[in-house]
Amino acid sequence: MTKRLLIILAVMCASIGAMAQIDRPKLVVGIVVDQMRWDYLYYYYEDYGPDGIKRLLNEGYSCENTMINYVPTVTAIGHTSLYTGSVPYFHGIAGNGFMIDGKRVSSTDDNSVEGVGTDSKAGMNSPRNLLATTIGDELKQALDFECKVFGVAIKPRAAILPAGHSADAAYWWDSEVGHFVTSTYYMDRLPNWVEKFNRKYNTEPKHDLNTSNEGVTYTFRMAEAILDNEKLGRGKYTDMLCVSVSSTDAIGHTYSTRGRENYEVYMQLDKELAHFFKELDKQVGYGNYLLFLSADHGGAHNPNFMKEHNQPAGGWDASAARKAMNNAIADECGVPGAIKAIYDYRVYLDYDKIDSVGADPEQVKKVALDVLYREKDLALAVDYEKIQQASIPEFLRERLINGYHRGRSGDIVVMTQPGYLAFKVKSDYKGTSHSAWNPYDSHIPLVFMGWHVPHGSTTKPTRIVDAAPTVCAMLHIQMPNACVGDAITFDVPSSNLN
């Protein structure tokens, strides 16, 4: 009787212990498709195969009304905001390039590190300019740093910023050497399996992988190699893999949103997604991984294409505007070359030059704004520090403030008219760009699939910053430390639950 009782007690204790375990997936996978407009889910739908984007939509949960809640809408900010649940005001990644201490830097520039697998400057990157934590950082904290987190992309910023500060590694492509590299922020030498991978997939130096469908393929092959060699999702703890597809952006910039090149890269993406999903099913197990797919921003239709169809579009000549502002400021304030730069819709003043002649920065900004107010291709021009007093729509005011980081974002922000790009558009221009608040730049896909995700969709408003808290809530871990987003509830018809 005593032996039987002990067996019963042991079974009960085991059951209680099992119930006490927190239910988590084996692996979290984030996929960001650079410059993927939301409507690409459906524009190419009929030509997608059954196992890629169609599988994502047919099995997953799609947030159909996901908007970016800041400007400018660019790559570095988009990747950061997806994984931090935050905005530039807090996470500090103010653009692809921005100012720190008066000097322009790229979002992941770090002169204190060296390249691993390369001697070129392309290796000198890290997440140190990022001021907030990511999903991966919080997962590391929650699991006492026992889990693994990796990032991979062609662009360094797209590999580094999603993976966060505590990542085991981020790998990106260096065209100078024609293979994947990392930096001493993560390690002193490439693992043997990465060197083996690089020997197999090496290209000639200077080969442009960005504007090639090969870039999509190489990214997913490397992601699958990380999955396999690092045994992600096969240990005691939940791991994370952050994958970004960069070639879609370069091809969009070069060839715009329509035409053969854009079609072909999305067909390649669909094919590679199908292969990747099957690898996840095989290596981690169907239903054992939580996956989300989104974009860092969208892209405008080519202005010449728009005008051919009698729709308003064009380009604001930022270079001419900068020259006009500098001339006016020199005449009225006595400061030559006061406008240091214009990029990502922001105007940067050169305070060293302004201070050298004892001019008033506020007067310099006023003169610059007077010039910008006369630019017919601009919808607005605002002093960042006086946004609250400006006569602009409230939703746009919020996005402008969210996108501002003092000391990094410049002094004046401008927005072009709908359909207008921030540079002079010539009659033979075939490409496109992004950065604006408009839906073509800010309406992005956000689809969840896999572990504990029901099939369904919603048109309720969601935001780019809602992805991170949703994943963290599902994992039962704290959201990133600058998160301003809200966890999404997967509302589905009762018929879908049967």
Coordinates of N, CA, C and O in Angstrom, one line a residue, residues 326-485:
N326 N 20.3 78.3 -48.0 CA 21.7 78.8 -47.6 C 21.9 80.2 -48.1 O 22.5 81.1 -47.4
N327 N 21.4 80.5 -49.3 CA 21.6 81.9 -49.9 C 20.8 82.9 -49.0 O 21.3 84.0 -48.7
A328 N 19.6 82.6 -48.6 CA 18.7 83.5 -47.8 C 19.3 83.7 -46.4 O 19.4 84.8 -45.9
I329 N 19.9 82.6 -45.8 CA 20.4 82.7 -44.5 C 21.7 83.5 -44.6 O 22.0 84.3 -43.7
A330 N 22.5 83.3 -45.6 CA 23.8 84.1 -45.8 C 23.4 85.6 -45.9 O 24.1 86.5 -45.3
D331 N 22.4 85.9 -46.7 CA 22.0 87.3 -46.9 C 21.4 88.0 -45.6 O 21.8 89.1 -45.3
E332 N 20.6 87.2 -44.9 CA 19.8 87.8 -43.8 C 20.5 87.6 -42.4 O 20.3 88.4 -41.5
C333 N 21.3 86.6 -42.3 CA 21.9 86.3 -41.0 C 23.4 86.3 -41.0 O 24.1 86.2 -40.0
G334 N 24.0 86.4 -42.2 CA 25.4 86.5 -42.3 C 26.1 85.1 -42.1 O 27.3 85.1 -41.7
V335 N 25.4 84.0 -42.3 CA 26.0 82.7 -42.0 C 26.1 81.9 -43.4 O 25.0 81.5 -43.9
P336 N 27.3 81.7 -43.9 CA 27.4 81.0 -45.2 C 27.3 79.5 -44.9 O 27.8 79.0 -43.9
G337 N 26.6 78.7 -45.7 CA 26.5 77.3 -45.6 C 25.8 76.8 -44.3 O 26.3 75.8 -43.7
A338 N 24.8 77.5 -43.8 CA 24.2 77.1 -42.5 C 23.4 75.8 -42.5 O 23.2 75.2 -41.5
I339 N 22.9 75.4 -43.7 CA 22.2 74.1 -43.8 C 23.3 73.0 -44.1 O 23.8 72.9 -45.2
K340 N 23.5 72.2 -43.1 CA 24.5 71.1 -43.2 C 24.1 70.0 -44.2 O 24.8 69.5 -45.0
A341 N 22.8 69.6 -44.1 CA 22.3 68.5 -44.9 C 20.8 68.5 -44.9 O 20.1 69.0 -44.0
I342 N 20.2 67.8 -45.9 CA 18.8 67.4 -45.9 C 18.8 65.9 -46.2 O 19.2 65.5 -47.3
Y343 N 18.3 65.1 -45.3 CA 18.0 63.7 -45.7 C 16.9 63.2 -44.8 O 16.7 63.6 -43.7
D344 N 16.2 62.2 -45.3 CA 15.0 61.6 -44.7 C 14.0 62.7 -44.3 O 13.5 62.6 -43.2
Y345 N 13.9 63.7 -45.1 CA 12.9 64.7 -44.9 C 13.2 65.7 -43.7 O 12.4 66.4 -43.2
R346 N 14.5 65.6 -43.3 CA 14.9 66.5 -42.2 C 16.0 67.4 -42.6 O 16.9 67.1 -43.4
V347 N 15.9 68.6 -42.1 CA 16.9 69.7 -42.4 C 17.8 69.8 -41.2 O 17.3 70.1 -40.0
Y348 N 19.1 69.7 -41.4 CA 20.1 69.8 -40.3 C 20.8 71.1 -40.4 O 21.4 71.5 -41.4
L349 N 20.9 71.9 -39.3 CA 21.6 73.1 -39.3 C 23.1 72.9 -38.9 O 23.3 71.9 -38.1
D350 N 24.0 73.7 -39.4 CA 25.4 73.6 -39.0 C 25.6 74.6 -37.8 O 25.9 75.8 -38.1
Y351 N 25.5 74.1 -36.6 CA 25.6 75.0 -35.4 C 27.0 75.6 -35.2 O 27.2 76.7 -34.7
D352 N 28.0 74.9 -35.7 CA 29.4 75.4 -35.6 C 29.5 76.7 -36.4 O 30.1 77.7 -35.9
K353 N 29.0 76.7 -37.6 CA 29.0 77.8 -38.5 C 28.2 79.0 -37.9 O 28.5 80.2 -38.0
I354 N 27.0 78.6 -37.4 CA 26.1 79.6 -36.8 C 26.8 80.3 -35.6 O 26.8 81.5 -35.5
D355 N 27.4 79.5 -34.8 CA 28.0 80.0 -33.6 C 29.2 80.8 -33.9 O 29.6 81.8 -33.2
S356 N 29.9 80.4 -35.0 CA 31.2 81.1 -35.3 C 31.0 82.6 -35.7 O 31.9 83.4 -35.5
V357 N 29.8 83.0 -36.1 CA 29.5 84.4 -36.5 C 28.6 85.0 -35.5 O 28.1 86.1 -35.7
G358 N 28.2 84.2 -34.4 CA 27.4 84.8 -33.4 C 25.9 85.0 -33.8 O 25.2 85.9 -33.2
A359 N 25.5 84.2 -34.8 CA 24.1 84.4 -35.2 C 23.1 83.7 -34.3 O 23.5 82.8 -33.5
D360 N 21.9 84.0 -34.4 CA 20.8 83.4 -33.6 C 20.2 82.2 -34.3 O 19.6 82.4 -35.4
P361 N 20.4 81.0 -33.7 CA 19.8 79.8 -34.4 C 18.3 79.9 -34.7 O 17.9 79.4 -35.7
E362 N 17.6 80.6 -33.8 CA 16.1 80.7 -34.0 C 15.8 81.6 -35.3 O 14.9 81.3 -36.0
Q363 N 16.6 82.6 -35.5 CA 16.4 83.4 -36.6 C 16.8 82.7 -37.9 O 16.2 82.8 -38.9
V364 N 17.9 81.9 -37.8 CA 18.3 81.1 -38.9 C 17.2 80.1 -39.3 O 16.9 79.9 -40.5
K365 N 16.6 79.4 -38.3 CA 15.5 78.5 -38.6 C 14.3 79.3 -39.3 O 13.7 78.8 -40.2
K366 N 14.0 80.5 -38.8 CA 12.9 81.2 -39.3 C 13.1 81.6 -40.8 O 12.2 81.4 -41.6
V367 N 14.3 82.0 -41.1 CA 14.6 82.3 -42.5 C 14.5 81.0 -43.4 O 14.0 81.1 -44.5
A368 N 15.0 79.9 -42.9 CA 14.9 78.6 -43.6 C 13.5 78.3 -43.8 O 13.1 77.8 -44.9
L369 N 12.7 78.4 -42.8 CA 11.2 78.1 -42.9 C 10.5 79.0 -43.9 O 9.6 78.5 -44.6
D370 N 10.9 80.2 -43.9 CA 10.3 81.2 -44.9 C 10.5 80.7 -46.3 O 9.6 80.8 -47.2
V371 N 11.7 80.2 -46.6 CA 12.0 79.6 -47.9 C 11.2 78.4 -48.2 O 10.6 78.2 -49.2
L372 N 11.1 77.5 -47.2 CA 10.4 76.2 -47.4 C 8.9 76.5 -47.5 O 8.2 75.7 -48.3
Y373 N 8.4 77.5 -46.9 CA 6.9 77.7 -47.0 C 6.5 78.1 -48.4 O 5.4 77.9 -48.8
R374 N 7.5 78.6 -49.2 CA 7.2 78.9 -50.6 C 7.4 77.8 -51.6 O 7.2 77.9 -52.8
E375 N 7.8 76.6 -51.1 CA 8.0 75.4 -51.9 C 6.7 74.8 -52.2 O 6.1 74.2 -51.3
K376 N 6.2 74.9 -53.4 CA 4.8 74.4 -53.8 C 4.7 72.9 -53.7 O 3.6 72.3 -53.6
D377 N 5.8 72.1 -53.8 CA 5.8 70.7 -53.7 C 5.8 70.1 -52.3 O 5.8 68.9 -52.1
L378 N 5.9 71.0 -51.3 CA 5.9 70.6 -49.9 C 4.5 70.8 -49.3 O 3.8 71.8 -49.6
A379 N 4.0 69.9 -48.5 CA 2.8 70.0 -47.8 C 2.9 70.7 -46.5 O 2.0 71.4 -46.0
L380 N 4.1 70.6 -45.9 CA 4.4 71.3 -44.6 C 5.9 71.4 -44.4 O 6.7 70.6 -44.9
A381 N 6.3 72.3 -43.5 CA 7.6 72.5 -43.0 C 7.5 73.0 -41.6 O 6.8 74.0 -41.4
V382 N 8.1 72.3 -40.6 CA 7.9 72.6 -39.2 C 9.2 72.5 -38.5 O 10.0 71.6 -38.7
D383 N 9.4 73.5 -37.6 CA 10.4 73.5 -36.6 C 10.1 72.3 -35.6 O 9.1 72.3 -35.0
Y384 N 11.0 71.4 -35.5 CA 10.8 70.2 -34.6 C 10.4 70.6 -33.2 O 9.6 70.0 -32.5
E385 N 11.1 71.6 -32.7 CA 10.8 72.1 -31.3 C 9.5 72.8 -31.1 O 9.2 73.1 -30.0
K386 N 8.9 73.1 -32.2 CA 7.6 73.9 -32.1 C 6.4 73.2 -32.8 O 5.5 73.8 -33.2
I387 N 6.5 71.9 -32.8 CA 5.5 71.1 -33.5 C 4.1 71.3 -32.8 O 3.1 71.3 -33.4
Q388 N 4.1 71.4 -31.5 CA 2.9 71.5 -30.7 C 2.1 72.7 -31.1 O 0.9 72.8 -31.0
Q389 N 2.8 73.8 -31.6 CA 2.1 75.0 -31.9 C 1.8 75.1 -33.4 O 1.1 76.0 -33.9
A390 N 2.2 74.1 -34.2 CA 2.0 74.2 -35.7 C 0.6 73.7 -36.0 O 0.0 72.9 -35.4
S391 N 0.1 74.3 -37.1 CA -1.3 74.0 -37.6 C -1.2 72.8 -38.5 O -1.2 73.0 -39.8
I392 N -1.2 71.6 -37.9 CA -1.1 70.4 -38.7 C -2.1 69.4 -38.1 O -2.4 69.5 -36.9
P393 N -2.5 68.4 -38.9 CA -3.4 67.4 -38.3 C -2.8 66.7 -37.2 O -1.6 66.4 -37.1
E394 N -3.7 66.3 -36.2 CA -3.2 65.7 -35.0 C -2.5 64.4 -35.2 O -1.5 64.1 -34.5
F395 N -3.0 63.6 -36.1 CA -2.4 62.3 -36.3 C -1.0 62.4 -36.9 O -0.1 61.7 -36.5
L396 N -0.8 63.5 -37.7 CA 0.6 63.7 -38.3 C 1.5 64.3 -37.2 O 2.7 64.0 -37.2
R397 N 0.9 65.2 -36.4 CA 1.7 65.7 -35.3 C 2.3 64.6 -34.4 O 3.5 64.6 -34.1
E398 N 1.5 63.6 -34.1 CA 1.9 62.5 -33.3 C 3.1 61.7 -34.0 O 4.1 61.4 -33.4
R399 N 2.9 61.5 -35.3 CA 3.9 60.8 -36.0 C 5.2 61.5 -36.1 O 6.3 61.0 -36.0
L400 N 5.1 62.8 -36.3 CA 6.3 63.7 -36.3 C 7.1 63.7 -35.0 O 8.3 63.5 -35.0
I401 N 6.3 63.8 -33.9 CA 7.0 63.7 -32.6 C 7.6 62.4 -32.3 O 8.7 62.2 -31.8
N402 N 6.8 61.3 -32.6 CA 7.3 59.9 -32.4 C 8.7 59.7 -33.2 O 9.5 59.0 -32.7
G403 N 8.8 60.3 -34.3 CA 10.0 60.1 -35.2 C 11.1 61.0 -34.9 O 12.2 60.9 -35.5
Y404 N 11.0 61.9 -33.8 CA 12.0 62.9 -33.5 C 12.8 62.4 -32.3 O 12.3 61.9 -31.3
H405 N 14.2 62.5 -32.5 CA 15.1 62.2 -31.3 C 16.0 63.4 -31.3 O 16.8 63.6 -32.2
R406 N 15.9 64.2 -30.2 CA 16.7 65.4 -30.1 C 18.2 65.1 -30.2 O 18.7 64.2 -29.6
G407 N 18.9 65.9 -31.0 CA 20.3 65.7 -31.3 C 20.7 64.8 -32.4 O 21.8 64.8 -32.9
R408 N 19.7 64.0 -32.9 CA 19.9 63.1 -33.9 C 19.0 63.3 -35.2 O 19.4 63.0 -36.3
S409 N 17.9 64.0 -35.0 CA 16.9 64.1 -36.1 C 16.9 65.4 -36.8 O 16.0 65.6 -37.7
G410 N 17.8 66.3 -36.5 CA 17.8 67.5 -37.2 C 16.9 68.6 -36.6 O 16.5 68.4 -35.4
D411 N 16.6 69.6 -37.3 CA 16.0 70.8 -36.7 C 14.6 71.1 -37.4 O 13.7 71.6 -36.7
I412 N 14.5 70.9 -38.6 CA 13.2 71.1 -39.3 C 12.8 69.9 -40.1 O 13.7 69.2 -40.7
V413 N 11.5 69.6 -40.0 CA 11.0 68.4 -40.8 C 10.1 68.9 -41.9 O 9.3 69.9 -41.6
V414 N 10.2 68.3 -43.0 CA 9.3 68.7 -44.1 C 8.5 67.4 -44.6 O 9.0 66.3 -44.4
M415 N 7.4 67.6 -45.2 CA 6.6 66.6 -45.9 C 6.2 67.0 -47.2 O 5.7 68.2 -47.4
T416 N 6.4 66.2 -48.2 CA 6.0 66.5 -49.6 C 4.5 66.3 -49.8 O 3.8 65.7 -49.0
Q417 N 4.0 66.8 -50.9 CA 2.7 66.6 -51.3 C 2.5 65.1 -51.6 O 3.4 64.4 -51.9
P418 N 1.3 64.5 -51.5 CA 1.0 63.1 -51.8 C 1.6 62.7 -53.1 O 1.3 63.4 -54.1
G419 N 2.3 61.6 -53.2 CA 2.8 61.1 -54.5 C 4.1 61.8 -54.9 O 4.7 61.4 -55.9
Y420 N 4.7 62.7 -54.1 CA 5.9 63.4 -54.4 C 7.1 62.8 -53.6 O 6.9 62.6 -52.4
L421 N 8.2 62.6 -54.3 CA 9.4 62.1 -53.7 C 10.2 63.3 -53.2 O 10.0 64.4 -53.7
A422 N 11.2 63.0 -52.4 CA 12.0 64.1 -51.8 C 13.3 64.4 -52.6 O 14.3 64.7 -52.1
F423 N 13.2 64.3 -54.0 CA 14.3 64.7 -54.8 C 13.7 65.0 -56.2 O 12.5 64.7 -56.5
K424 N 14.4 65.7 -57.0 CA 14.0 66.1 -58.4 C 13.8 64.8 -59.2 O 14.7 64.0 -59.3
V425 N 12.7 64.6 -59.8 CA 12.4 63.4 -60.6 C 12.5 63.8 -62.1 O 11.7 64.6 -62.6
K426 N 13.5 63.1 -62.8 CA 13.6 63.4 -64.2 C 12.7 62.5 -65.0 O 12.1 61.6 -64.5
S427 N 12.5 62.9 -66.2 CA 11.5 62.2 -67.1 C 11.8 60.8 -67.4 O 10.9 60.0 -67.7
D428 N 13.1 60.4 -67.3 CA 13.4 59.0 -67.5 C 13.6 58.2 -66.2 O 14.1 57.1 -66.3
Y429 N 13.2 58.7 -65.1 CA 13.4 58.1 -63.8 C 12.5 56.9 -63.7 O 11.3 57.0 -63.9
K430 N 13.0 55.7 -63.4 CA 12.2 54.5 -63.3 C 12.0 53.9 -61.9 O 11.3 53.0 -61.7
G431 N 12.7 54.5 -60.9 CA 12.7 53.9 -59.6 C 11.7 54.5 -58.6 O 10.7 55.1 -59.1
T432 N 11.9 54.3 -57.4 CA 11.0 54.9 -56.4 C 11.8 55.1 -55.1 O 13.0 54.8 -55.0
S433 N 11.1 55.6 -54.1 CA 11.7 55.8 -52.8 C 10.5 55.8 -51.7 O 9.4 55.4 -52.0
H434 N 10.9 56.2 -50.5 CA 9.9 56.1 -49.4 C 10.4 57.1 -48.3 O 11.5 57.7 -48.5
S435 N 9.7 57.2 -47.2 CA 10.1 58.0 -46.1 C 8.9 58.8 -45.5 O 8.9 59.3 -44.4
A436 N 7.8 58.9 -46.3 CA 6.7 59.8 -45.9 C 5.7 59.1 -45.0 O 5.8 57.9 -44.7
W437 N 4.7 59.9 -44.6 CA 3.6 59.3 -43.7 C 2.5 58.6 -44.5 O 1.8 57.8 -44.0
N438 N 2.5 58.9 -45.8 CA 1.3 58.4 -46.6 C 1.2 56.9 -46.6 O 2.2 56.2 -46.5
P439 N 0.0 56.4 -46.9 CA -0.2 54.9 -46.8 C 0.7 54.1 -47.7 O 1.1 53.0 -47.3
Y440 N 1.1 54.6 -48.8 CA 2.0 53.8 -49.7 C 3.3 53.6 -49.0 O 4.0 52.6 -49.3
D441 N 3.7 54.4 -48.1 CA 5.0 54.2 -47.3 C 4.7 53.6 -45.9 O 5.6 52.9 -45.4
S442 N 3.5 53.8 -45.3 CA 3.3 53.4 -43.9 C 2.4 52.3 -43.7 O 2.3 51.8 -42.6
H443 N 1.7 51.8 -44.7 CA 0.8 50.6 -44.6 C 1.6 49.4 -44.9 O 2.0 49.2 -46.0
I444 N 1.8 48.5 -43.9 CA 2.7 47.4 -44.1 C 2.0 46.1 -43.7 O 1.0 46.1 -42.9
P445 N 2.4 44.9 -44.2 CA 1.9 43.7 -43.7 C 2.3 43.3 -42.3 O 3.4 43.7 -41.9
L446 N 1.5 42.6 -41.6 CA 1.9 42.0 -40.3 C 1.0 40.7 -40.1 O -0.2 40.8 -39.9
V447 N 1.7 39.6 -40.3 CA 1.0 38.3 -40.3 C 1.8 37.4 -39.3 O 3.0 37.3 -39.4
F448 N 1.0 36.8 -38.4 CA 1.5 35.8 -37.5 C 1.1 34.4 -37.9 O 0.1 34.2 -38.5
M449 N 2.0 33.4 -37.7 CA 1.7 32.1 -38.0 C 2.4 31.1 -37.1 O 3.5 31.4 -36.6
G450 N 1.8 30.0 -36.9 CA 2.4 28.9 -36.1 C 1.9 28.7 -34.7 O 0.6 28.8 -34.5
W451 N 2.8 28.6 -33.7 CA 2.4 28.2 -32.4 C 1.4 29.1 -31.8 O 1.5 30.4 -31.6
H452 N 0.2 28.6 -31.4 CA -0.9 29.2 -30.7 C -1.5 30.4 -31.5 O -2.2 31.3 -30.9
V453 N -1.3 30.4 -32.8 CA -1.9 31.5 -33.7 C -3.0 30.9 -34.4 O -2.9 29.9 -35.2
P454 N -4.3 31.4 -34.2 CA -5.4 30.9 -35.0 C -5.4 31.5 -36.4 O -4.8 32.5 -36.7
H455 N -6.2 30.8 -37.2 CA -6.3 31.4 -38.6 C -7.4 32.5 -38.5 O -8.4 32.3 -37.9
G456 N -7.1 33.6 -39.1 CA -8.0 34.7 -39.2 C -7.4 36.0 -39.7 O -6.2 36.0 -40.1
S457 N -8.1 37.1 -39.5 CA -7.6 38.4 -39.9 C -8.4 39.5 -39.2 O -9.5 39.2 -38.7
T458 N -7.9 40.7 -39.2 CA -8.6 41.8 -38.6 C -8.3 43.1 -39.4 O -7.2 43.2 -39.9
T459 N -9.2 44.0 -39.5 CA -9.0 45.3 -40.1 C -9.0 46.4 -39.0 O -9.0 47.5 -39.3
K460 N -9.0 45.9 -37.7 CA -8.9 46.9 -36.6 C -7.5 47.6 -36.7 O -6.5 46.9 -37.1
P461 N -7.4 48.8 -36.4 CA -6.1 49.5 -36.5 C -5.1 48.9 -35.6 O -5.3 48.6 -34.4
T462 N -3.9 48.5 -36.2 CA -2.8 48.1 -35.5 C -1.6 48.9 -36.0 O -1.6 49.5 -37.0
R463 N -0.5 48.8 -35.2 CA 0.7 49.6 -35.6 C 1.9 48.8 -35.6 O 2.0 47.7 -35.0
I464 N 3.0 49.3 -36.2 CA 4.2 48.6 -36.3 C 4.8 48.3 -34.9 O 5.4 47.2 -34.7
V465 N 4.5 49.1 -34.0 CA 5.0 48.9 -32.6 C 4.3 47.9 -31.8 O 4.6 47.6 -30.7
D466 N 3.2 47.3 -32.4 CA 2.4 46.3 -31.7 C 2.9 44.9 -31.9 O 2.5 44.0 -31.1
A467 N 3.8 44.7 -32.8 CA 4.4 43.4 -33.0 C 5.2 42.9 -31.8 O 5.0 41.7 -31.4
A468 N 6.1 43.7 -31.3 CA 6.9 43.2 -30.2 C 6.1 42.9 -28.9 O 6.3 41.8 -28.4
P469 N 5.2 43.7 -28.5 CA 4.5 43.4 -27.3 C 3.5 42.2 -27.5 O 3.3 41.4 -26.5
T470 N 3.1 41.9 -28.7 CA 2.3 40.7 -29.0 C 3.1 39.5 -28.8 O 2.7 38.5 -28.1
V471 N 4.3 39.5 -29.4 CA 5.2 38.3 -29.2 C 5.5 38.1 -27.8 O 5.5 37.0 -27.2
C472 N 5.9 39.2 -27.1 CA 6.3 39.1 -25.7 C 5.2 38.6 -24.8 O 5.4 37.8 -23.9
A473 N 3.9 39.0 -25.1 CA 2.8 38.6 -24.3 C 2.6 37.1 -24.5 O 2.3 36.4 -23.6
M474 N 2.7 36.6 -25.8 CA 2.6 35.2 -26.0 C 3.6 34.4 -25.3 O 3.4 33.2 -24.9
L475 N 4.8 34.9 -25.2 CA 5.9 34.2 -24.6 C 5.9 34.3 -23.0 O 6.7 33.7 -22.4
H476 N 5.0 35.2 -22.5 CA 5.0 35.5 -21.1 C 6.3 36.1 -20.6 O 6.9 35.6 -19.6
I477 N 6.8 37.0 -21.3 CA 8.0 37.7 -20.9 C 7.7 39.2 -21.0 O 6.8 39.7 -21.6
Q478 N 8.6 40.0 -20.3 CA 8.4 41.5 -20.3 C 8.6 42.0 -21.7 O 9.4 41.6 -22.5
M479 N 7.8 43.1 -22.0 CA 8.0 43.7 -23.3 C 9.3 44.6 -23.3 O 9.8 44.9 -22.2
P480 N 9.9 44.9 -24.4 CA 11.1 45.7 -24.4 C 11.0 47.0 -23.6 O 9.9 47.6 -23.4
N481 N 12.1 47.5 -23.1 CA 12.1 48.5 -22.1 C 11.7 49.9 -22.6 O 11.5 50.8 -21.7
A482 N 11.5 50.2 -23.9 CA 11.0 51.4 -24.4 C 9.7 51.2 -25.2 O 9.3 52.1 -25.9
C483 N 9.1 50.1 -25.0 CA 7.9 49.7 -25.8 C 6.7 50.6 -25.5 O 6.4 50.9 -24.4
V484 N 6.1 51.1 -26.6 CA 4.9 51.9 -26.5 C 3.7 51.3 -27.3 O 2.6 51.9 -27.4
G485 N 3.9 50.1 -27.8 CA 2.9 49.3 -28.5 C 2.0 48.6 -27.5 O 2.2 48.5 -26.3

